[in-house]
XYZ file of C-alpha atoms in Angstrom:
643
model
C 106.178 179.274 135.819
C 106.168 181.155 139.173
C 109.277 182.590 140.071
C 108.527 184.269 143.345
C 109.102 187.755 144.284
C 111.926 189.383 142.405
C 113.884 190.373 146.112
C 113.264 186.530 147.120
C 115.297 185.365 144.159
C 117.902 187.661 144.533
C 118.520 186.587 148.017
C 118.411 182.441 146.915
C 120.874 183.242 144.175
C 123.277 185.346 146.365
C 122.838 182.324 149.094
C 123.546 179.667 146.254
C 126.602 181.468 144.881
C 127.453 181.895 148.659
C 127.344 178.693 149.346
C 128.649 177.438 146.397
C 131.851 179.150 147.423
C 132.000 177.300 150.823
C 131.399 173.938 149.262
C 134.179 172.473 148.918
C 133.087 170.441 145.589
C 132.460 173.281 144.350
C 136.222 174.359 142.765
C 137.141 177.756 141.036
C 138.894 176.852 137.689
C 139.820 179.955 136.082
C 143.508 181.033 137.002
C 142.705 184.585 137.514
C 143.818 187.787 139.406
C 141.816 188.747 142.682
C 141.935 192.135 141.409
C 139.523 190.578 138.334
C 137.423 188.675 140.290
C 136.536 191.435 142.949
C 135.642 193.181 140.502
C 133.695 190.609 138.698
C 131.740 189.643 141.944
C 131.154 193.568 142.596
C 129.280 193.589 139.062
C 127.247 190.849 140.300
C 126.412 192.165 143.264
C 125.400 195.665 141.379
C 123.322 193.702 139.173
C 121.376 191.978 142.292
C 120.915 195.391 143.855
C 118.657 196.625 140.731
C 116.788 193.195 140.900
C 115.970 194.151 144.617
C 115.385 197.803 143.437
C 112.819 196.727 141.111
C 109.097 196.469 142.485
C 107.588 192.887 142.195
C 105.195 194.891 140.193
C 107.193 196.526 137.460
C 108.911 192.993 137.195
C 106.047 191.535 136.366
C 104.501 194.044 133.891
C 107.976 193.589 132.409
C 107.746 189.845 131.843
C 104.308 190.125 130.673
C 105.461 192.872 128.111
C 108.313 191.058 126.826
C 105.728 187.831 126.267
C 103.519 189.556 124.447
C 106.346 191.147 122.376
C 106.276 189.985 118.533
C 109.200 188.098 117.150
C 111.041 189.920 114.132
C 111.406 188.620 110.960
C 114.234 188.341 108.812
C 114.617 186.715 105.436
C 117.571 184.441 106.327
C 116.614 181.031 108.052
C 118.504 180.098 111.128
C 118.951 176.809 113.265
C 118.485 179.147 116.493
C 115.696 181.049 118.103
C 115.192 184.724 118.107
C 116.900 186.454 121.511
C 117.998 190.277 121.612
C 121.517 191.810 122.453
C 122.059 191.421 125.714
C 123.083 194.634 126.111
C 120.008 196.310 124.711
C 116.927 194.862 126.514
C 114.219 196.320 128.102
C 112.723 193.845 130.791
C 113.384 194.494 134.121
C 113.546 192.618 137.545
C 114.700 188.912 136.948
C 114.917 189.212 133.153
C 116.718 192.222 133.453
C 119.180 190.751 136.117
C 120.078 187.112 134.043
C 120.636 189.317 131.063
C 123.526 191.269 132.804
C 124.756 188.110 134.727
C 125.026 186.693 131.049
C 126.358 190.166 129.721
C 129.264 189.738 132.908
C 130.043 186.276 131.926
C 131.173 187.210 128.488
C 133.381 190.391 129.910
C 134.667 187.714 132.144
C 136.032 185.697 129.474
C 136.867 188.875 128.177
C 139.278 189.884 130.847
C 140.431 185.919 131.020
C 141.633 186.030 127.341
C 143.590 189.175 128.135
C 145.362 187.219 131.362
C 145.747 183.696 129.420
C 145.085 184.327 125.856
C 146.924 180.608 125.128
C 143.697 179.230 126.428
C 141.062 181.558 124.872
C 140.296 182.220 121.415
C 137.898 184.272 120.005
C 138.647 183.742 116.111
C 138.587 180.070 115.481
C 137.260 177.060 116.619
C 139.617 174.497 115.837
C 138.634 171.331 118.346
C 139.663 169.069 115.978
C 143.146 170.200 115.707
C 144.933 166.289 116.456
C 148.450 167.287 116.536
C 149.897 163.567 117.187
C 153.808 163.207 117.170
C 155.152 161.022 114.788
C 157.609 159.918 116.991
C 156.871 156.686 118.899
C 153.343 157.508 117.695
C 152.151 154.532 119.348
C 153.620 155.399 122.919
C 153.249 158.924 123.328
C 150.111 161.098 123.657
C 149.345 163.894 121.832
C 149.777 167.720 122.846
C 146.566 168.708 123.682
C 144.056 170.451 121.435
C 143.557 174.164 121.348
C 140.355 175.078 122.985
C 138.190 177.319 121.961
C 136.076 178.535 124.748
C 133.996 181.311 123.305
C 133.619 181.260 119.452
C 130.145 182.243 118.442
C 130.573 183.596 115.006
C 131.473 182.541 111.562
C 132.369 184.436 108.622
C 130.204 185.226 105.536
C 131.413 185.143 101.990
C 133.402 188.370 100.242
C 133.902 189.521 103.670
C 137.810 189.381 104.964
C 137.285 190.962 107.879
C 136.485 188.657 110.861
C 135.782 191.688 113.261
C 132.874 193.375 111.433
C 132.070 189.935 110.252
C 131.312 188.710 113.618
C 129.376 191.799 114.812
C 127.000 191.770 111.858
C 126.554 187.547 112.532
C 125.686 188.031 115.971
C 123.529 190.764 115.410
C 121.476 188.852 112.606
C 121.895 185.419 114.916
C 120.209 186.980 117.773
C 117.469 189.133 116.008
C 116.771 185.612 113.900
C 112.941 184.533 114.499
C 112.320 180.978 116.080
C 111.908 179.051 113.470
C 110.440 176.030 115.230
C 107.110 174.124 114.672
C 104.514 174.215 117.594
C 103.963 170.620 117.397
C 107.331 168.611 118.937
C 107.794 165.380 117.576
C 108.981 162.743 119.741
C 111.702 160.153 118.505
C 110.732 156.880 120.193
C 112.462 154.358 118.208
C 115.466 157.324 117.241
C 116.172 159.350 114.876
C 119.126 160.345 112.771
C 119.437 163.247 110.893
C 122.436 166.065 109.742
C 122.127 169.486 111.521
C 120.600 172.451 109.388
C 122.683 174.878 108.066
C 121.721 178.624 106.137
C 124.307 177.995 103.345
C 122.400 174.045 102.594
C 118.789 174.649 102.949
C 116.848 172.889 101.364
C 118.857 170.201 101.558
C 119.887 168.726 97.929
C 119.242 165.574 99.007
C 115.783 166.578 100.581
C 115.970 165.379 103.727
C 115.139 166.308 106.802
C 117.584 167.911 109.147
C 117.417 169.364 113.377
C 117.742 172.534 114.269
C 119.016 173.271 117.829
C 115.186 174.320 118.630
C 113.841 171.310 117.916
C 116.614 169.325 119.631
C 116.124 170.810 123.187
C 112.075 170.274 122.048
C 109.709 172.573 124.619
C 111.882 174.877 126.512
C 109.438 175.303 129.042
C 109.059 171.648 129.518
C 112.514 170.933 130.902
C 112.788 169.641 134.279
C 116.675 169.251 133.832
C 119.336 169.161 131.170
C 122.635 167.604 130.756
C 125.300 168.566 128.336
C 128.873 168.522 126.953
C 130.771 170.126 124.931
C 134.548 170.955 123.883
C 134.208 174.733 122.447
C 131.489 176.469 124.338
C 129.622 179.852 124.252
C 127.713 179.797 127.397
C 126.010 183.095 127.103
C 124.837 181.599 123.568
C 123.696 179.016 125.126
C 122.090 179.763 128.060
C 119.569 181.620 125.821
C 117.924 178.653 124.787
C 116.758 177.528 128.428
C 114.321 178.902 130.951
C 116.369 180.753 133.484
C 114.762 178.516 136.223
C 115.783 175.198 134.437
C 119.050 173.505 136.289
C 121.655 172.693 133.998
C 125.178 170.946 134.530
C 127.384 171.257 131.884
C 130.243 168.874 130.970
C 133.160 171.133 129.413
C 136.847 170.665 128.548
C 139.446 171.431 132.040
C 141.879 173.576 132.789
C 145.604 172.822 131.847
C 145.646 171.709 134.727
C 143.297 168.790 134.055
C 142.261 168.513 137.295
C 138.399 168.327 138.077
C 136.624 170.984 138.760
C 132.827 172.433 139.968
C 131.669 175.844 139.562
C 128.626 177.777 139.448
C 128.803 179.494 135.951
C 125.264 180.782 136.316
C 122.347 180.819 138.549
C 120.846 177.444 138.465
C 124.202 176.726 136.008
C 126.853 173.988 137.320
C 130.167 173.358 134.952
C 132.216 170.062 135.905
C 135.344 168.898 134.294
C 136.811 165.623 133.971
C 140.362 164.389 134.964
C 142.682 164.715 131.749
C 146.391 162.782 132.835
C 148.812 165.133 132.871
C 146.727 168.178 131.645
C 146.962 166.474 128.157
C 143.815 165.300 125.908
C 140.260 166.596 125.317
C 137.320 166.248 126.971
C 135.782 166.127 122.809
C 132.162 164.490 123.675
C 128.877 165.990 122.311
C 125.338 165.143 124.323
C 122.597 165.707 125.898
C 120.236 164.377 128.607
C 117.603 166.215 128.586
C 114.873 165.246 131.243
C 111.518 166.758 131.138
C 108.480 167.425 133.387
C 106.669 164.709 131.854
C 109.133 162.008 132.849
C 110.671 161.715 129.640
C 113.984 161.819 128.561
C 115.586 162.365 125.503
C 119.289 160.994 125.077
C 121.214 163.034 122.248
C 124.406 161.998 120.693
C 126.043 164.530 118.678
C 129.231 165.802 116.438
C 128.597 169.781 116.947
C 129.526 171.951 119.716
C 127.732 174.300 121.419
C 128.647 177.436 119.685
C 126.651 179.265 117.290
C 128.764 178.016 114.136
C 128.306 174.103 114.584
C 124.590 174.712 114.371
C 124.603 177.369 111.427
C 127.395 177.277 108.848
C 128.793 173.814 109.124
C 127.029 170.264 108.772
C 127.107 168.229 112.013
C 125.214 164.826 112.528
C 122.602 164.172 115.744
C 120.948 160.902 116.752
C 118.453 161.660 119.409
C 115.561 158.494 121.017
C 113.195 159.490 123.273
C 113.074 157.078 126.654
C 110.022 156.371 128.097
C 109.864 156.811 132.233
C 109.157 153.382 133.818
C 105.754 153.121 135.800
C 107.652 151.345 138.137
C 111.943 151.006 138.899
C 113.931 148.805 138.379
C 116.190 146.745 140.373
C 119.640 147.518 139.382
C 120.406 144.760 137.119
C 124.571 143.852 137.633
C 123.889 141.160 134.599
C 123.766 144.073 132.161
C 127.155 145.017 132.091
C 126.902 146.221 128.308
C 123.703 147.627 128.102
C 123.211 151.278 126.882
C 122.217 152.536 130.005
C 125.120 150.726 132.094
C 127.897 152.222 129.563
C 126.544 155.707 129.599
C 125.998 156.019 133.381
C 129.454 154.454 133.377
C 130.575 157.725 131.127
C 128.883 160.228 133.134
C 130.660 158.799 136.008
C 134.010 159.375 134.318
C 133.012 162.957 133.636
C 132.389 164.020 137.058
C 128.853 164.249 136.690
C 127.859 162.912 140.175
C 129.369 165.575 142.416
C 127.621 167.840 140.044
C 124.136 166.096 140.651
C 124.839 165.736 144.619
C 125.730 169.968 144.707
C 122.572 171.348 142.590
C 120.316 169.029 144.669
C 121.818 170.259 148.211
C 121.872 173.890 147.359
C 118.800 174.507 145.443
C 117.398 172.031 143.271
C 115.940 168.953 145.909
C 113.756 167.358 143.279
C 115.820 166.726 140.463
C 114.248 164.107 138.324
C 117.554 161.940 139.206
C 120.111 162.566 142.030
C 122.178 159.386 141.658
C 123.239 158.748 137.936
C 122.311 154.563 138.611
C 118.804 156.008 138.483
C 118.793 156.179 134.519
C 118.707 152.129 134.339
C 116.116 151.663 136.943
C 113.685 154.190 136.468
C 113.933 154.716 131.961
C 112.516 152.098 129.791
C 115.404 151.383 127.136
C 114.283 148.177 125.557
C 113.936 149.864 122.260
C 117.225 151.611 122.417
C 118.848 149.422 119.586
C 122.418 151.270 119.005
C 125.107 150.951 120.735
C 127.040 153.015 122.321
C 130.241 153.079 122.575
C 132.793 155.565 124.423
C 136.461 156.684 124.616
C 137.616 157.723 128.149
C 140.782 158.737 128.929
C 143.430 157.706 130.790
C 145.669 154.574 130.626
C 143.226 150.782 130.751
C 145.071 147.976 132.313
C 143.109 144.315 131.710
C 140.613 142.619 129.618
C 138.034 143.448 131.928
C 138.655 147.571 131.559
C 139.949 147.583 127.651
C 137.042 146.307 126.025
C 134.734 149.076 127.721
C 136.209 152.147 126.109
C 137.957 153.025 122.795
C 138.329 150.499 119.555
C 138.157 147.661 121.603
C 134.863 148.664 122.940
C 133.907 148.893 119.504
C 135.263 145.480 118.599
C 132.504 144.527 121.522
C 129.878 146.174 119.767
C 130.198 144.919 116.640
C 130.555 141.517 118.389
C 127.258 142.013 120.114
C 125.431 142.893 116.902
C 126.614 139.423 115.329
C 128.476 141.211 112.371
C 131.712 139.897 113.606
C 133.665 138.723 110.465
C 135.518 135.447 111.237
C 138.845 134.179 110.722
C 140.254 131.449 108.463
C 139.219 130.961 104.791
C 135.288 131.384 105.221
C 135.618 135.240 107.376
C 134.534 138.305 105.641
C 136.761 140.939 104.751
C 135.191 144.729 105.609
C 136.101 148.333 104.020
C 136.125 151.388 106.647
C 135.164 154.481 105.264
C 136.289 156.773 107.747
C 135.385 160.603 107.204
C 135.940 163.491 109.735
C 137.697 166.632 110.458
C 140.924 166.247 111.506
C 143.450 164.320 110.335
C 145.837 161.955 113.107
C 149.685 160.660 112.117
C 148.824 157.021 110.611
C 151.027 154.148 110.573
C 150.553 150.982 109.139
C 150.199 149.096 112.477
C 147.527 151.070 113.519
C 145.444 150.881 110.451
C 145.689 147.431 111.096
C 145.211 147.499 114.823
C 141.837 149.472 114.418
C 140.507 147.453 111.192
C 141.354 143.944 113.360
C 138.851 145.666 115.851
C 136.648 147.055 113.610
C 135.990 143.385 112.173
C 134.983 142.243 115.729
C 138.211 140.898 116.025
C 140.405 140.679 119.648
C 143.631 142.111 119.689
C 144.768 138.670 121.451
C 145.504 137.414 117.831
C 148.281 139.986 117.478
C 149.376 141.535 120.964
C 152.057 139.492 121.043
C 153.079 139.625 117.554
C 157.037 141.754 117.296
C 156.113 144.996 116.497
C 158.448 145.083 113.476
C 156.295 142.225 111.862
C 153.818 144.554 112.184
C 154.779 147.585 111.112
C 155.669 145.687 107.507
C 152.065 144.638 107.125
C 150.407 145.856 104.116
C 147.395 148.925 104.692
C 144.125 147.298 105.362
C 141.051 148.531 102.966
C 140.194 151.754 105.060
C 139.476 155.040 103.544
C 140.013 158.281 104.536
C 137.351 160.609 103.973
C 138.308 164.525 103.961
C 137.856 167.445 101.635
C 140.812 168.332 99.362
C 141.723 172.304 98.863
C 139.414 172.568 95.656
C 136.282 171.376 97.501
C 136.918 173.977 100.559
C 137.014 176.292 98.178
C 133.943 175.620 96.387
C 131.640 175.421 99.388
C 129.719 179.225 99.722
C 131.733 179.984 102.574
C 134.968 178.895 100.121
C 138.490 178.700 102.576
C 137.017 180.868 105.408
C 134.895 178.614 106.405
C 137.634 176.075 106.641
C 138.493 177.363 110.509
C 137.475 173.593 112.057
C 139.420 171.092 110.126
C 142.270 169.906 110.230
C 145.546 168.209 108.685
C 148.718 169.225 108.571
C 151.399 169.619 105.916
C 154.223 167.748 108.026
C 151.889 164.726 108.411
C 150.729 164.648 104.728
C 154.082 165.065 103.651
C 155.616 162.017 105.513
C 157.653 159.420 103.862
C 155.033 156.490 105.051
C 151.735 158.396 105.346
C 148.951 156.558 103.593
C 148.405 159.300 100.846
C 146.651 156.651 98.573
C 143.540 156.216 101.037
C 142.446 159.876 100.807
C 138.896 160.010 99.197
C 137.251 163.891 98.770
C 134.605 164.604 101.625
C 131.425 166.364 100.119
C 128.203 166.838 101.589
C 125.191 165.399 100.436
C 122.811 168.588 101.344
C 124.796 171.457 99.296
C 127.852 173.736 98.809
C 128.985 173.190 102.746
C 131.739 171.671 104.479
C 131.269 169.254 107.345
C 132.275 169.042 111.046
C 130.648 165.243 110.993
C 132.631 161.928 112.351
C 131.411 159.179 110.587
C 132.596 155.308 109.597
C 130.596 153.559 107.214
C 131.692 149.778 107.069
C 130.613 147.031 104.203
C 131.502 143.671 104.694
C 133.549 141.691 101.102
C 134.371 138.420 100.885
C 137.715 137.537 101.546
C 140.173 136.757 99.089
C 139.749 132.879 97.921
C 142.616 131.519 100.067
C 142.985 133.874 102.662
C 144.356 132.763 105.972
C 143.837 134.706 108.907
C 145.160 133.058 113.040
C 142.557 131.665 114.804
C 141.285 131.905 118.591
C 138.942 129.342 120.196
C 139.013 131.932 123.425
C 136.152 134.289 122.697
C 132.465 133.654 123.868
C 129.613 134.853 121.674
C 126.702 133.367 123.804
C 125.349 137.354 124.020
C 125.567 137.795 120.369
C 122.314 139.336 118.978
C 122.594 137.765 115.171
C 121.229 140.960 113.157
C 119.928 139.834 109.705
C 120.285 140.871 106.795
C 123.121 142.641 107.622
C 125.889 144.191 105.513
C 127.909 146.073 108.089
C 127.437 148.760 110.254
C 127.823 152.631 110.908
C 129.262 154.868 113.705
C 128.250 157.994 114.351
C 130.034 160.369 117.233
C 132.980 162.428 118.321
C 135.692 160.461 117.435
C 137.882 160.986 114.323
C 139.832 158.773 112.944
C 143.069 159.050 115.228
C 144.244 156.892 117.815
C 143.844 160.145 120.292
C 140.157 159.547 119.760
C 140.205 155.472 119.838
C 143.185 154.605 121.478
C 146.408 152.575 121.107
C 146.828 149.358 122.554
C 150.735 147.506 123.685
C 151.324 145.233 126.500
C 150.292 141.431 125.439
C 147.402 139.218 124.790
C 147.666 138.513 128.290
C 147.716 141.638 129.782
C 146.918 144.660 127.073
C 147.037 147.946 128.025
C 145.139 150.968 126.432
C 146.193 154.586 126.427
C 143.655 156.967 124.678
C 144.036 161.231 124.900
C 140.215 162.420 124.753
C 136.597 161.806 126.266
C 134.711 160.567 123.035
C 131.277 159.132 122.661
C 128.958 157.834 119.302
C 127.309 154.951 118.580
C 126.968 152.252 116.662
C 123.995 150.027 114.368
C 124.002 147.760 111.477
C 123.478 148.517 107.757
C 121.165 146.646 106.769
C 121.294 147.189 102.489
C 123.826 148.940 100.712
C 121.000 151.212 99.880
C 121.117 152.037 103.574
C 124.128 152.471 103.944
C 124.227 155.425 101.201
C 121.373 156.707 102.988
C 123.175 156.610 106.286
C 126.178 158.741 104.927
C 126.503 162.112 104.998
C 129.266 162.320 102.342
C 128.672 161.612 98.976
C 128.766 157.749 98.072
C 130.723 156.433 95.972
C 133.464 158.010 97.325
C 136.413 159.887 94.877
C 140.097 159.123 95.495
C 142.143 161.432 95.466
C 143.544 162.413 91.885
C 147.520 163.251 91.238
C 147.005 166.720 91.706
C 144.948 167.141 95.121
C 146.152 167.776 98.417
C 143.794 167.784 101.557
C 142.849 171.146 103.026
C 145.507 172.611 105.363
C 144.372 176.061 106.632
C 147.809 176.891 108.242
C 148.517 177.011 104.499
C 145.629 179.468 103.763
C 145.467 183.511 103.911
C 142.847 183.219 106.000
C 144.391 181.096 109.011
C 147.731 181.594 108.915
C 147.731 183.782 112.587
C 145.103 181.136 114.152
């Protein structure tokens, strides 16, 4: 790709950056000194003043050099390409300058953990950790999660010593060769598969698994990408895109939980969603990924985008391809549920937009989309055939707002798949298995509030219902997948590598927590722990006799009857905690929703119990819990004990 003369980019990216600062969408988030971020735009400006030093000519003997240059090899596999240190290259001119921009973005963070270190960790990335308060669990919200920002590194196994462990992983990571096939498969009618990892390959299972290559496909292809995470390592990441390629990324906010805009790199824009009250996470994982060709590729994910979600812990993708449409669309306002309408509806939530409108008014004019509406009109998703189904957060007044988002959204889904169980004595009865990595503070009436909407259910049978009827109803049939302490401690990476899930001792401990639904969470593909969210439900008949209220108010005319059918999966961000899915009160008249995080999966029927057990990513039949197992609580391990 032509870049230009090395001086003429080094003007445009002081002009962007410039003007990025005058924009006034464009919003500093980091609460830092002015003293620190003099200094930080000095280095900058140092590092543009050797890219105009350097001769268009030595630049580009320099990026023919480092073309030609032969990857290493190494005898480990990895899930990510080759790139040096960025301390230690050799290019000059452009190369030379993104390396040190990158280089300056990590001693930014740097000097931000020493001024906030409550936000910044460098030792764990715990996400996951859903610290709900028992107290009027239904009412309150959650504290919010601890972030982890910059968390590239794992551990390996007979090493206790995080610091060395970290600088010999990120020394193997980035000397790693690019393990990725020439040929790039395309995914039109989807594809689900776990994430590769160098402690479970080969798989036991033999399957086939992604690797962060072969997500992003042809690097040089990309016209534009689109991306979110909760823990984040943008240096890491920013070494597996062209320089030239625009990127926004969707990322967790600032206490404040305010939204935000900010240039984070040349040709690099990182928005934040509202958060009420500073309190939640912004916990979705995807990617649009839009390339020269006029496809785009629509990722759903469970793994961050930090080293360790793609190399020592299982994660699950779904990624389909989309098709570009030879001609647009109208926008159609009759498909109110479609796939496209809900996720341009989520991208709207995450401040996406003013994102889209900056990068196309500073330097990017011909963005394959400017307006997010675009991705119904001018995509092809007739064989999209999941659903997908989002958490946003914030409080949901109304019918008309509560189905979109959290477990009533769900409810929809399942609705709109036909697998909706009935009431009275002919319904269907259906068993959740519900396996992730953190554990929430369960009461009966929320068991019961999710499994009404996980049967297709509406939550206008039982909104107005006294709450102390419900809160003596019996547990429905949902299990709780999660390793116990014996199964972290088998894996190859044993209780180190225990840093990303969660449960607590106070919550297991409780007088009514649901101890007896605990089932052990192993993986499928080998001796490694997983950072997947998954729900596997299977319808049963119910019980000969069984009465259940009925409701003559619920339409079903857009019901697409799926057969044979025995019950469905989700895949996505959300555990199993009403942070993730929400809680509902109010009445049957008027509900209201309150849900903590940003969450996104989706949803498709099961079509055999053979598929089903193909479809998990834990081993099926699941294993209750015995007398003398207790879940994994790393507070409670040597290891984690100061994280």
């Amino acid at each position: 790709m032509n870049f230009g003369e090395d001086d003429d980019l080094a003007r445009a990216i002081a002009l962007s950056l410039e003007e990025a600062h005058r924009n006034r969408e464009v919003i500093e988030i980091e609460d830092i000194s002015e003293d620190e971020e003099d200094r930080f735009q000095a280095e900058l400006r140092q590092a543009l003043a050797a890219s105009q030093d350097q001769s268009p000519n030595q630049a580009a003997d320099a990026r023919s050099a480092s073309r030609s240059q032969p990857s290493a090899t190494n005898t480990q596999t990895y899930p990510e390409p080759s790139t040096q240190p960025l301390t230690t290259r050799s290019e000059t001119g452009l190369s030379s300058f993104l390396s040190e921009r990158a280089q300056m973005e990590k001693e930014r963070l740097a000097r931000q953990k020493r001024l906030r270190p409550d936000i910044i960790s460098t030792t764990t990335c715990n996400e996951d950790d859903d610290d709900d308060d028992e107290e009027d669990e239904e009412l309150r919200e959650p504290p919010v999660k601890r972030q982890q920002i910059f968390c590239s590194y794992g551990v390996r196994p007979g090493n206790n010593s995080p610091s060395s462990s970290s600088q010999r992983d990120a020394a193997a990571l980035r000397h790693a060769p690019a393990n990725v096939s020439t040929i790039n498969p395309l995914f039109w009618n989807g594809e689900l598969r776990q994430t590769a990892t160098q402690h479970g390959e080969p798989r036991k299972d033999g399957k086939k698994t992604f690797r962060l290559t072969e997500i992003l496909g042809n690097k040089s292809e990309l016209a534009l990408a689109i991306i979110s995470s909760y823990s984040l390592d943008l240096p890491w990441i920013y070494e597996f895109f062209d320089s030239s390629v625009p990127v926004i990324v969707v990322a967790q906010p600032d206490p404040s939980g305010e939204t935000s805009l900010k240039y984070v790199f040349p040709n690099w824009i990182r928005t934040t969603p509202f958060l009420r009250g500073g309190r939640g996470c912004m916990h979705m994982k995807f990617m649009l990924l839009f390339y020269k060709t006029g496809r785009l590729r629509v990722v759903v994910s469970t793994a961050n985008l930090i080293a360790y979600d793609y190399r020592d812990i299982e994660n699950t993708i779904w990624l389909q391809d989309i098709p570009q449409r030879n001609e647009p669309l109208q926008n159609d306002s009759k498909a109110l549920q479609d796939f496209p309408t809900v996720l341009q509806g989520v991208l709207h939530s995450l401040h996406v937009q003013p994102a889209l409108r900056t990068m196309t008014k500073d330097n990017h004019p011909n963005l394959p989309i400017k307006s997010i509406e675009e991705l119904g009109m001018r995509w092809d998703w007739s064989k999209v055939k999941v659903y997908l189904v989002p958490s946003i957060s914030g409080k949901h007044e109304g019918w008309p707002a509560v189905v979109k988002t959290g477990h009533p959204r769900l409810m929809q889904a399942v609705r709109k798949m036909g697998l909706r169980t009935g009431k009275g004595r002919s319904s269907k009865d259906i068993a959740l298995e519900c396996q992730g990595s953190s554990i929430g503070v369960y009461t009966t009436q929320w068991f019961n509030e999710f499994h009404w909407s996980a049967r297709g259910e509406s939550a206008e049978d039982w909104l107005d219902e006294p709450r102390r009827r419900r809160e003596k109803l019996p547990y429905p049939p949902i299990s709780i997948i999660y390793p116990t302490k014996t199964t972290v401690q088998k894996t190859t990476l044993g209780e180190q590598g225990g840093g990303t899930l969660f449960c607590r001792r106070r919550q297991w401990a409780a007088t009514k927590f649901p101890r007896d639904h605990f089932h052990d969470s192993r993986s499928k593909g080998g001796p490694v722990l997983m950072h997947s969210k998954m729900i596997i439900a299977t319808f049963r008949q119910a019980l000969k006799g069984q009465k259940t209220p009925d409701s003559d108010t619920e339409d079903d005319s857009d019901v697409e009857v799926i057969e044979p059918a025995v019950g469905w999966a989700y895949v996505g961000s959300h555990n199993f905690t009403s942070s993730a899915w929400g809680t509902l009160s109010g009445s049957g008249f008027n509900p209201v929703l309150n849900i903590s995080n940003y969450e996104l999966g989706i949803v498709f029927p099961l079509n055999s119990l053979e598929h089903a057990d193909s479809v998990a990513c834990f081993q099926r039949p699941v294993t209750k819990y015995t007398a003398g197992d207790v879940p994994w609580i790393q507070e409670e391990s040597i290891y984690h004990r100061n994280e």
